Short mmCIF file of C-alpha atoms and ligand atoms in Angstrom, two decimals:
data_model
loop_
_atom_site.label_atom_id
_atom_site.label_comp_id
_atom_site.label_asym_id
_atom_site.label_seq_id
_atom_site.Cartn_x
_atom_site.Cartn_y
_atom_site.Cartn_z
CA MET A 1 17.26 48.47 -153.84
CA ILE A 2 16.33 46.40 -150.83
CA GLU A 3 16.90 43.19 -152.76
CA GLU A 4 20.34 44.37 -153.74
CA LEU A 5 21.18 45.16 -150.13
CA LYS A 6 19.97 41.75 -149.02
CA THR A 7 22.24 40.08 -151.55
CA LYS A 8 25.14 42.17 -150.33
CA LEU A 9 24.38 41.14 -146.74
CA SER A 10 24.41 37.44 -147.54
CA SER A 11 27.57 37.63 -149.58
CA LEU A 12 29.18 39.55 -146.69
CA GLU A 13 28.06 36.83 -144.33
CA GLU A 14 29.42 34.02 -146.48
CA ASN A 15 32.67 35.80 -147.20
CA TYR A 16 33.51 36.70 -143.57
CA THR A 17 32.39 33.40 -142.09
CA LEU A 18 34.88 31.66 -144.35
CA LYS A 19 37.66 34.18 -143.77
CA ILE A 20 37.25 34.07 -140.00
CA GLN A 21 37.44 30.31 -140.01
CA SER A 22 40.66 30.31 -141.95
CA ALA A 23 42.40 33.18 -140.12
CA ALA A 24 45.81 31.86 -139.09
CA THR A 25 47.01 34.50 -136.63
CA LEU A 26 45.54 36.95 -134.14
CA LYS A 27 46.83 39.80 -136.29
CA ASP A 28 44.97 38.45 -139.37
CA LEU A 29 41.84 38.13 -137.30
CA GLN A 30 42.15 41.68 -136.02
CA ASP A 31 42.56 43.04 -139.58
CA LEU A 32 39.50 41.10 -140.66
CA GLN A 33 37.47 42.51 -137.81
CA VAL A 34 38.42 46.05 -138.79
CA ALA A 35 37.56 45.32 -142.44
CA ALA A 36 34.09 44.08 -141.48
CA LEU A 37 33.00 45.94 -138.38
CA GLY A 38 35.46 48.83 -138.11
CA ARG A 39 34.43 52.46 -138.53
CA LYS A 40 34.88 52.16 -142.29
CA GLY A 41 34.22 48.40 -142.42
CA GLU A 42 32.07 46.77 -145.06
CA LEU A 43 29.11 46.07 -142.83
CA THR A 44 29.33 49.52 -141.27
CA GLU A 45 29.23 51.10 -144.72
CA LEU A 46 26.25 48.99 -145.69
CA LEU A 47 24.40 50.11 -142.59
CA LYS A 48 24.83 53.71 -143.71
CA SER A 49 22.43 53.13 -146.63
CA LEU A 50 19.71 52.41 -144.09
CA LYS A 51 18.84 56.10 -143.94
CA ASP A 52 17.86 56.17 -147.66
CA LEU A 53 15.35 53.36 -147.33
CA SER A 54 11.58 53.59 -147.01
CA LEU A 55 10.14 52.97 -143.58
CA GLU A 56 8.92 49.56 -144.71
CA ASP A 57 12.36 48.54 -145.98
CA LYS A 58 14.08 49.87 -142.89
CA LYS A 59 11.97 47.46 -140.85
CA THR A 60 13.30 44.45 -142.74
CA PHE A 61 16.85 45.55 -143.47
CA GLY A 62 17.57 46.97 -139.99
CA PRO A 63 17.07 43.73 -138.01
CA LEU A 64 18.75 41.64 -140.73
CA SER A 65 21.94 43.64 -140.62
CA ASN A 66 21.94 43.74 -136.83
CA THR A 67 21.65 39.98 -136.67
CA LEU A 68 24.61 39.68 -138.99
CA LYS A 69 26.62 42.14 -136.92
CA ASN A 70 25.99 40.09 -133.77
CA LYS A 71 26.76 36.85 -135.54
CA LEU A 72 30.09 38.13 -136.88
CA THR A 73 31.04 39.61 -133.50
CA ALA A 74 30.43 36.23 -131.88
CA LEU A 75 32.47 34.45 -134.56
CA PHE A 76 35.36 36.86 -134.06
CA GLU A 77 35.35 36.27 -130.30
CA GLU A 78 35.20 32.53 -130.65
CA LYS A 79 38.06 32.47 -133.11
CA GLN A 80 40.15 34.79 -130.91
CA ILE A 81 39.82 32.43 -127.95
CA ALA A 82 40.73 29.46 -130.14
CA LEU A 83 43.81 31.22 -131.57
CA GLU A 84 44.98 32.32 -128.11
CA ALA A 85 44.62 28.79 -126.72
CA ALA A 86 46.53 27.44 -129.70
CA ALA A 87 49.35 29.92 -129.04
CA VAL A 88 49.61 28.86 -125.37
CA ASN A 89 49.61 25.18 -126.33
CA GLU A 90 52.32 25.78 -128.89
CA GLU A 91 54.48 27.51 -126.24
CA LEU A 92 53.88 24.68 -123.78
CA ALA A 93 54.80 22.07 -126.36
CA LYS A 94 58.27 23.66 -126.58
CA THR A 95 58.84 23.22 -122.81
CA ASN A 96 58.67 20.21 -120.55
CA ILE A 97 56.27 21.69 -117.98
CA ASP A 98 53.85 19.08 -116.67
CA LEU A 99 50.56 20.82 -116.01
CA THR A 100 49.16 17.77 -114.26
CA LEU A 101 51.60 18.14 -111.34
CA PRO A 102 50.06 19.59 -108.16
CA ALA A 103 50.94 23.26 -107.52
CA TYR A 104 53.43 24.25 -104.82
CA THR A 105 51.70 25.32 -101.63
CA PHE A 106 53.00 28.37 -99.82
CA ASP A 107 52.18 29.86 -96.44
CA LYS A 108 50.30 33.13 -96.73
CA GLY A 109 51.29 34.12 -93.20
CA ARG A 110 48.88 35.02 -90.45
CA ARG A 111 48.23 37.57 -87.73
CA HIS A 112 50.59 37.54 -84.75
CA PRO A 113 48.89 36.38 -81.50
CA LEU A 114 49.49 39.81 -79.94
CA VAL A 115 47.82 41.49 -82.90
CA ILE A 116 44.90 39.05 -82.66
CA ALA A 117 44.52 39.81 -78.94
CA GLN A 118 44.83 43.57 -79.34
CA LYS A 119 42.34 43.58 -82.19
CA ARG A 120 39.78 41.67 -80.10
CA MET A 121 40.16 44.19 -77.27
CA VAL A 122 40.03 47.22 -79.55
CA ASP A 123 36.97 45.83 -81.38
CA ILE A 124 35.02 45.53 -78.12
CA LEU A 125 36.09 48.97 -76.91
CA SER A 126 35.15 50.50 -80.27
CA LYS A 127 31.66 49.10 -79.87
CA LEU A 128 31.56 50.85 -76.50
CA GLY A 129 32.21 54.12 -78.33
CA PHE A 130 35.94 54.59 -77.73
CA ILE A 131 37.95 56.26 -80.51
CA TRP A 132 41.58 55.30 -81.26
CA ALA A 133 44.13 57.94 -80.21
CA GLU A 134 47.92 58.01 -80.36
CA GLY A 135 50.91 59.69 -78.78
CA PRO A 136 54.69 59.63 -79.27
CA LEU A 137 56.81 56.72 -78.00
CA ILE A 138 59.49 59.21 -76.93
CA GLU A 139 57.51 61.31 -74.50
CA ASP A 140 58.42 64.38 -72.48
CA GLU A 141 58.42 64.13 -68.71
CA ALA A 142 55.58 66.62 -68.52
CA HIS A 143 53.17 64.27 -70.32
CA ASN A 144 54.54 61.02 -68.95
CA PHE A 145 54.75 62.18 -65.31
CA ASP A 146 54.04 65.79 -64.25
CA ALA A 147 50.59 66.32 -65.77
CA LEU A 148 49.60 62.92 -64.36
CA ASN A 149 50.25 64.08 -60.81
CA ILE A 150 53.27 61.78 -60.49
CA PRO A 151 55.54 63.43 -57.93
CA LYS A 152 59.25 64.08 -58.47
CA ASN A 153 60.20 61.40 -55.96
CA HIS A 154 58.08 58.65 -57.51
CA PRO A 155 60.09 55.45 -58.22
CA ALA A 156 58.99 55.48 -61.89
CA ARG A 157 61.10 58.63 -62.27
CA ASP A 158 64.27 56.75 -61.34
CA VAL A 159 66.74 55.67 -64.03
CA GLN A 160 66.40 52.18 -62.61
CA ASP A 161 62.81 51.96 -63.78
CA THR A 162 62.66 54.20 -66.82
CA PHE A 163 64.70 54.72 -69.98
CA PHE A 164 65.69 58.38 -70.05
CA VAL A 165 66.55 59.77 -73.46
CA LYS A 166 69.39 62.24 -73.67
CA ASN A 167 70.56 64.07 -76.70
CA ALA A 168 72.66 67.15 -77.24
CA VAL A 169 69.71 69.48 -77.73
CA LYS A 170 67.01 68.35 -75.36
CA THR A 171 66.72 66.61 -72.03
CA GLY A 172 63.64 65.63 -70.09
CA PHE A 173 62.50 62.92 -72.48
CA VAL A 174 61.75 59.27 -71.69
CA LEU A 175 60.65 56.19 -73.59
CA ARG A 176 57.07 56.37 -72.36
CA THR A 177 56.53 54.09 -69.37
CA HIS A 178 52.78 53.85 -69.92
CA THR A 179 50.14 54.98 -72.40
CA SER A 180 48.65 57.39 -69.84
CA GLY A 181 50.45 60.32 -71.48
CA VAL A 182 47.99 59.99 -74.36
CA GLN A 183 45.20 60.83 -71.87
CA VAL A 184 46.92 64.13 -71.21
CA ARG A 185 47.36 64.84 -74.92
CA ALA A 186 43.70 64.06 -75.60
CA MET A 187 42.46 66.35 -72.83
CA GLN A 188 44.77 69.16 -73.91
CA LYS A 189 43.53 68.87 -77.47
CA GLN A 190 39.77 68.50 -77.15
CA LYS A 191 36.90 69.53 -74.90
CA PRO A 192 34.79 66.89 -73.11
CA PRO A 193 33.02 64.62 -73.85
CA ILE A 194 36.17 62.61 -74.53
CA ARG A 195 36.13 58.86 -75.04
CA ILE A 196 39.41 57.49 -76.34
CA ILE A 197 41.57 54.38 -76.27
CA ALA A 198 45.30 54.52 -76.86
CA PRO A 199 46.89 51.19 -77.78
CA GLY A 200 50.67 51.11 -78.14
CA ARG A 201 54.15 50.15 -77.01
CA VAL A 202 55.57 51.16 -73.64
CA PHE A 203 59.06 50.73 -72.16
CA ARG A 204 60.41 49.94 -68.73
CA SER A 205 63.89 49.20 -67.55
CA ASP A 206 63.07 45.58 -66.64
CA SER A 207 65.05 42.53 -67.67
CA LEU A 208 63.33 39.93 -69.79
CA ASP A 209 61.88 36.93 -67.96
CA ALA A 210 58.73 34.81 -68.16
CA THR A 211 56.47 37.64 -67.05
CA HIS A 212 58.47 40.84 -67.74
CA SER A 213 59.68 42.52 -70.86
CA PRO A 214 61.36 45.91 -71.29
CA VAL A 215 58.99 46.56 -74.20
CA PHE A 216 55.34 45.63 -74.02
CA ASN A 217 51.94 46.89 -75.12
CA GLN A 218 49.18 48.66 -73.26
CA ILE A 219 45.73 49.96 -74.06
CA GLU A 220 44.78 53.13 -72.25
CA GLY A 221 41.16 54.16 -71.92
CA LEU A 222 39.78 57.57 -70.94
CA TYR A 223 36.24 58.82 -70.61
CA VAL A 224 35.55 62.42 -69.51
CA ASP A 225 32.13 64.03 -69.40
CA LYS A 226 29.67 65.49 -66.89
CA ASN A 227 28.90 63.16 -63.96
CA VAL A 228 31.21 60.27 -64.87
CA SER A 229 31.75 58.08 -61.82
CA LEU A 230 33.29 54.83 -60.62
CA ALA A 231 29.93 53.19 -61.41
CA ASP A 232 30.43 53.98 -65.12
CA LEU A 233 33.91 52.50 -64.95
CA LYS A 234 32.61 49.31 -63.32
CA ARG A 235 29.84 48.95 -65.88
CA ASP A 236 32.05 49.49 -68.93
CA LEU A 237 34.90 47.28 -67.74
CA THR A 238 32.48 44.49 -66.80
CA VAL A 239 30.93 44.63 -70.26
CA PHE A 240 34.44 44.66 -71.75
CA MET A 241 35.62 41.60 -69.78
CA LYS A 242 32.46 39.67 -70.62
CA GLY A 243 32.99 40.56 -74.28
CA LEU A 244 36.54 39.25 -74.07
CA PHE A 245 36.13 36.16 -71.88
CA GLY A 246 32.48 35.28 -72.42
CA ASN A 247 29.24 36.12 -70.69
CA LYS A 248 30.05 33.95 -67.70
CA ALA A 249 33.17 35.96 -66.86
CA GLU A 250 33.22 37.44 -63.35
CA VAL A 251 34.96 40.70 -62.55
CA ARG A 252 36.23 41.94 -59.19
CA PHE A 253 37.35 45.47 -58.27
CA ARG A 254 39.94 45.92 -55.49
CA PRO A 255 41.08 49.24 -54.01
CA SER A 256 44.50 50.32 -55.22
CA PHE A 257 46.62 53.42 -55.73
CA PHE A 258 47.74 55.45 -58.73
CA PRO A 259 48.78 59.11 -58.44
CA PHE A 260 46.56 60.07 -61.39
CA THR A 261 43.32 58.43 -60.23
CA GLU A 262 41.31 58.75 -57.03
CA PRO A 263 39.80 56.37 -56.08
CA SER A 264 41.93 53.78 -57.85
CA VAL A 265 41.14 50.13 -58.45
CA GLU A 266 42.80 46.95 -59.60
CA VAL A 267 40.53 44.83 -61.78
CA ASP A 268 40.60 41.02 -61.53
CA VAL A 269 38.84 38.40 -63.64
CA LYS A 270 37.76 35.00 -62.30
CA CYS A 271 40.25 32.41 -63.58
CA VAL A 272 38.84 31.10 -66.86
CA PHE A 273 40.82 27.87 -66.55
CA CYS A 274 39.75 26.53 -63.13
CA GLU A 275 36.83 28.91 -62.49
CA GLY A 276 38.25 29.36 -59.02
CA LYS A 277 37.79 25.70 -58.16
CA ASP A 278 41.31 24.29 -58.39
CA PRO A 279 43.60 25.18 -55.45
CA SER A 280 46.57 23.92 -57.51
CA CYS A 281 45.66 25.78 -60.73
CA PRO A 282 48.95 26.93 -62.30
CA VAL A 283 47.32 29.89 -64.06
CA CYS A 284 45.78 31.66 -61.05
CA LYS A 285 48.05 29.91 -58.52
CA GLY A 286 44.95 28.68 -56.71
CA THR A 287 43.69 32.18 -55.90
CA GLY A 288 40.80 31.87 -58.39
CA TRP A 289 41.48 35.38 -59.78
CA LYS A 290 43.82 37.01 -62.27
CA GLU A 291 44.78 40.68 -62.01
CA MET A 292 44.06 42.30 -65.36
CA LEU A 293 44.44 46.06 -65.19
CA GLY A 294 44.60 49.28 -63.22
CA ALA A 295 41.94 51.95 -63.34
CA GLY A 296 40.21 54.71 -61.43
CA VAL A 297 38.43 58.03 -61.41
CA VAL A 298 40.64 60.72 -62.96
CA HIS A 299 42.29 62.79 -60.22
CA PRO A 300 41.03 66.41 -60.15
CA ASN A 301 44.65 67.62 -60.35
CA VAL A 302 45.07 65.80 -63.66
CA LEU A 303 41.94 67.45 -65.10
CA LYS A 304 43.19 70.82 -63.88
CA ASN A 305 46.68 70.20 -65.36
CA CYS A 306 45.00 69.59 -68.72
CA GLY A 307 42.79 72.67 -68.63
CA ILE A 308 39.54 70.92 -67.69
CA ASN A 309 37.46 72.23 -64.80
CA PRO A 310 37.04 69.40 -62.23
CA GLU A 311 33.97 71.17 -60.79
CA GLU A 312 32.22 70.74 -64.11
CA TYR A 313 33.63 67.48 -65.47
CA SER A 314 34.80 64.12 -64.18
CA GLY A 315 36.18 61.04 -65.82
CA TYR A 316 37.53 57.54 -65.50
CA ALA A 317 40.69 55.99 -66.91
CA PHE A 318 42.09 52.50 -67.24
CA GLY A 319 45.31 50.97 -68.50
CA MET A 320 45.77 47.35 -69.38
CA GLY A 321 48.63 45.20 -70.58
CA VAL A 322 47.89 43.58 -73.93
CA GLU A 323 50.41 40.77 -73.29
CA ARG A 324 48.91 40.03 -69.90
CA LEU A 325 45.36 39.72 -71.21
CA ALA A 326 46.58 37.80 -74.26
CA MET A 327 48.55 35.34 -72.10
CA PHE A 328 45.47 34.73 -70.01
CA SER A 329 43.01 34.35 -72.88
CA LEU A 330 45.33 32.29 -75.12
CA ASN A 331 46.89 30.35 -72.20
CA ILE A 332 50.45 31.40 -73.04
CA LYS A 333 52.76 30.89 -70.06
CA ASP A 334 55.84 32.85 -71.08
CA ILE A 335 55.76 36.45 -72.33
CA ARG A 336 58.88 35.76 -74.42
CA THR A 337 56.72 33.57 -76.67
CA PHE A 338 55.35 36.77 -78.21
CA TYR A 339 58.75 38.13 -79.20
CA GLU A 340 60.70 35.00 -80.18
CA ASN A 341 58.43 34.48 -83.18
CA ASP A 342 59.03 30.74 -83.43
CA VAL A 343 57.02 29.78 -86.50
CA ARG A 344 55.90 26.51 -84.87
CA VAL A 345 54.26 28.58 -82.11
CA LEU A 346 52.86 31.33 -84.35
CA GLU A 347 51.23 28.73 -86.58
CA GLN A 348 48.97 27.72 -83.73
CA PHE A 349 47.02 30.97 -83.79
N1 LIG B 401 49.29 53.73 -66.26
C1 LIG B 401 49.05 52.68 -65.31
C2 LIG B 401 50.17 51.64 -65.44
O1 LIG B 401 50.86 51.65 -66.42
C3 LIG B 401 47.73 52.01 -65.53
C4 LIG B 401 46.56 52.91 -65.27
C5 LIG B 401 46.04 53.67 -66.29
C6 LIG B 401 45.99 53.02 -64.02
C7 LIG B 401 44.93 54.50 -66.08
C8 LIG B 401 44.90 53.82 -63.77
C9 LIG B 401 44.38 54.56 -64.80
O2 LIG B 401 50.36 50.83 -64.58
#
């Protein structure tokens, strides 16, 4: 019996090797493959007799038939690739496409400089443990002003400075003038410790010139916990500026005023272009410093307005202009550069 099976194996081998070689189409090849290796294929059937053999015979017939199976599978694959290539070549021969010509290049596009700058800032702040938070661009006056201790007579509440939104149903809405409203939303929503940043667009009724735009971007930062002080603010913002401008960067804190922080500071960075050495430096105008952002210790009234007990918790907040920091770090002189989207300019980043 084993001899008979061996003969069958070799005639199968001879037969299919020939047939595979002469298969003319992919369809023919596929039919052949089914006939040989399919569920009811010839080799498959032959393998079924394995179970009737003695142990001794199984040991010879088993490996023999497996070798043939592998050999045929390889032949089928090889032939398939050859037939496919032939089909492509035949198609190409009918056209006049010259495959030796170089391919067209096309521009994949790239990140906008503002996006690059914002991402660098957000990446550093994320490493400092700040979580991204968001708020609406059309904000109610309560979040944009009242909760932030901004009095009714504050100039920001004048139509000259702020876009007020009126519709038939609701009044008391503005295009948010800063991202500080997100602070309020965060404190209303969660208990301390809170450590968030809120990047996003803000709007002011300014006309467009080299340093002003009615739409620009800010990143707000807020940290509230037990015993947070101005010292924490100074440490974190110094680390941030060094991360952004390099380890040599120097940071200066000047007293300032914001209704929602007390004390308040203005944060300057030593001019990275002249390092404070060039009295005619066009970037820092010879002052040696560039004002970067406003910050301070969260005013107790703001904590109270948001349902946080100022006896128990304290916090710091900062708000910075993405365009301003981007202009300084990328040496862009005109804020309009960011919005005109001249491809020749964008390509440089
Ligand atoms: N909201 C302020 C502005 O837009 C910046 C700021 C934020 C200042 C947080 C202090 C604390 O000018």
